[in-house]
Structure formats: C-alpha cells, structure tokens
C-alpha cells in the first residue's frame, strides 16, 4: 500500500467535508440548494485541500515553498 494517501482530520474538518460532499451530491442529484459555508468552514476545508494537494505531490503555485 505504498501509494496510499493518509490525512488526519479533526472532527470539525471531517464534519465540514462530509456536509460539503453530501450537499454537492444532493445538488447534482436533485437540484437541492447548496448552503454557503461559514468562514471557519472555508478555512478548515481550504487547509484540508492544501494538505491533500501536497500529499499528492502537487504544489499550490510556482511560488509554493511550504511543502
């Protein structure tokens, strides 16, 4: 399993990710409205996406130096 990606999530980030994915799926499947995230949810999910991007070996930008 050398190609696995493992990220640790705190409960709030895991909940935010679940809600985001669920609501996106509902929107696509049934046209349900997507609830706008709070500023704190945006911050947590942004950090998660940054960590995932880095775990996949991608850089944020050509100037990314925090990998």
Coordinates of N, CA and C in Angstrom, one line a residue:
X1 N 0.8 -1.2 0.0 CA 0.0 0.0 0.0 C 0.9 1.3 0.0
X2 N 2.0 1.2 -0.7 CA 2.9 2.3 -0.7 C 2.4 3.5 -1.5
X3 N 1.3 3.4 -2.2 CA 0.7 4.5 -2.9 C -0.5 5.2 -2.2
X4 N -0.8 4.8 -1.0 CA -1.9 5.3 -0.2 C -1.6 6.7 0.2
X5 N -2.6 7.5 0.3 CA -2.5 8.9 0.9 C -3.4 8.8 2.2
X6 N -2.7 9.3 3.3 CA -3.4 9.3 4.6 C -3.3 10.7 5.2
X7 N -4.5 11.2 5.5 CA -4.6 12.5 6.1 C -5.3 12.4 7.4
X8 N -4.9 13.1 8.5 CA -5.6 13.1 9.7 C -6.5 14.3 9.7
X9 N -7.8 14.1 10.1 CA -8.7 15.2 10.2 C -9.3 15.4 11.6
X10 N -9.3 16.6 12.0 CA -10.0 16.8 13.3 C -11.5 16.7 13.0
X11 N -12.3 16.5 14.1 CA -13.8 16.3 13.9 C -14.4 17.4 13.1
X12 N -14.1 18.6 13.4 CA -14.8 19.7 12.7 C -14.5 19.7 11.2
X13 N -13.3 19.4 10.8 CA -12.9 19.4 9.4 C -13.6 18.2 8.8
X14 N -13.6 17.0 9.4 CA -14.3 15.9 8.9 C -15.8 16.1 8.7
X15 N -16.4 16.8 9.7 CA -17.9 17.1 9.5 C -18.1 18.1 8.4
X16 N -17.2 19.1 8.3 CA -17.3 20.0 7.2 C -17.2 19.4 5.8
X17 N -16.2 18.5 5.7 CA -16.0 17.8 4.5 C -17.2 16.9 4.1
X18 N -17.8 16.2 5.1 CA -19.0 15.4 4.9 C -20.1 16.2 4.4
X19 N -20.4 17.3 5.1 CA -21.5 18.2 4.7 C -21.3 18.8 3.3
X20 N -20.1 19.2 3.0 CA -19.8 19.7 1.7 C -20.0 18.7 0.6
X21 N -19.5 17.5 0.8 CA -19.7 16.4 -0.2 C -21.1 16.0 -0.4
X22 N -21.8 15.9 0.8 CA -23.2 15.5 0.8 C -24.1 16.5 0.0
X23 N -23.9 17.8 0.4 CA -24.7 18.8 -0.3 C -24.4 18.9 -1.7
X24 N -23.1 18.8 -2.1 CA -22.8 18.8 -3.5 C -23.5 17.7 -4.3
X25 N -23.4 16.5 -3.7 CA -24.1 15.3 -4.3 C -25.6 15.5 -4.4
X26 N -26.2 16.1 -3.3 CA -27.6 16.3 -3.4 C -28.0 17.4 -4.5
X27 N -27.1 18.4 -4.6 CA -27.4 19.4 -5.6 C -27.3 18.8 -7.0
X28 N -26.4 18.0 -7.2 CA -26.2 17.3 -8.5 C -27.4 16.4 -8.8
X29 N -27.7 15.6 -7.8 CA -28.7 14.6 -7.9 C -30.2 15.1 -8.0
X30 N -30.4 16.1 -7.2 CA -31.8 16.6 -7.1 C -32.0 18.1 -7.3
X31 N -31.0 18.8 -7.5 CA -31.1 20.2 -7.7 C -31.3 21.0 -6.4
X32 N -30.9 20.3 -5.3 CA -31.1 21.0 -3.9 C -30.1 22.1 -3.8
X33 N -30.4 23.1 -3.1 CA -29.5 24.3 -2.9 C -28.4 23.9 -2.0
X34 N -27.2 24.5 -2.3 CA -26.0 24.2 -1.5 C -25.9 25.4 -0.5
X35 N -25.8 25.0 0.8 CA -25.7 26.0 1.8 C -24.3 26.6 1.8
X36 N -24.2 28.0 1.8 CA -22.9 28.6 1.8 C -22.2 28.2 3.1
X37 N -20.9 27.9 3.0 CA -20.1 27.6 4.2 C -19.8 28.8 5.0
X38 N -19.6 28.6 6.3 CA -19.1 29.7 7.2 C -17.7 30.0 6.9
X39 N -17.2 31.1 7.4 CA -15.8 31.5 7.2 C -14.9 30.4 7.8
X40 N -15.2 29.9 9.0 CA -14.4 28.9 9.6 C -14.4 27.6 8.8
X41 N -15.5 27.2 8.2 CA -15.6 26.0 7.4 C -14.7 26.2 6.2
X42 N -14.8 27.4 5.6 CA -13.9 27.7 4.4 C -12.4 27.5 4.8
X43 N -12.1 28.0 5.9 CA -10.7 28.0 6.4 C -10.2 26.5 6.6
X44 N -11.1 25.7 7.3 CA -10.7 24.3 7.5 C -10.6 23.5 6.3
X45 N -11.6 23.7 5.4 CA -11.6 22.9 4.1 C -10.5 23.4 3.2
X46 N -10.2 24.7 3.2 CA -9.0 25.1 2.4 C -7.7 24.5 2.9
X47 N -7.6 24.4 4.2 CA -6.3 23.8 4.8 C -6.3 22.3 4.4
X48 N -7.5 21.6 4.4 CA -7.6 20.2 4.0 C -7.2 20.0 2.6
X49 N -7.7 20.9 1.7 CA -7.3 20.8 0.3 C -5.8 21.1 0.0
X50 N -5.3 22.0 0.8 CA -3.8 22.3 0.7 C -3.0 21.0 1.1
X51 N -3.4 20.4 2.2 CA -2.7 19.2 2.7 C -2.8 18.1 1.7
X52 N -4.0 17.9 1.1 CA -4.2 16.8 0.1 C -3.4 17.1 -1.1
X53 N -3.4 18.4 -1.6 CA -2.6 18.7 -2.7 C -1.2 18.4 -2.5
X54 N -0.7 18.7 -1.4 CA 0.7 18.4 -1.1 C 1.0 16.9 -1.0
X55 N 0.1 16.2 -0.3 CA 0.2 14.7 -0.2 C 0.2 14.1 -1.6
X56 N -0.5 14.7 -2.5 CA -0.5 14.1 -3.9 C 0.8 14.6 -4.7
X57 N 1.6 15.4 -4.1 CA 2.8 15.8 -4.7 C 2.7 17.1 -5.6
X58 N 1.5 17.8 -5.4 CA 1.3 19.0 -6.2 C 1.7 20.2 -5.4
X59 N 2.0 21.2 -6.1 CA 2.4 22.5 -5.4 C 1.2 23.5 -5.6
X60 N 1.1 24.4 -4.6 CA 0.0 25.4 -4.6 C 0.1 26.3 -5.8
X61 N 1.3 26.7 -6.1 CA 1.7 27.6 -7.2 C 3.1 27.5 -7.5
X62 N 3.6 28.1 -8.5 CA 5.1 28.1 -8.8 C 5.9 28.6 -7.6
X63 N 5.3 29.4 -6.7 CA 6.0 30.0 -5.6 C 5.8 29.3 -4.3
X64 N 5.1 28.2 -4.3 CA 4.8 27.4 -3.1 C 6.1 26.9 -2.5
X65 N 6.4 27.3 -1.3 CA 7.6 26.9 -0.6 C 7.3 26.2 0.7
X66 N 6.1 25.9 1.0 CA 5.8 25.3 2.3 C 5.5 23.8 2.2
X67 N 6.0 23.1 1.2 CA 5.8 21.7 1.1 C 6.9 21.0 1.9

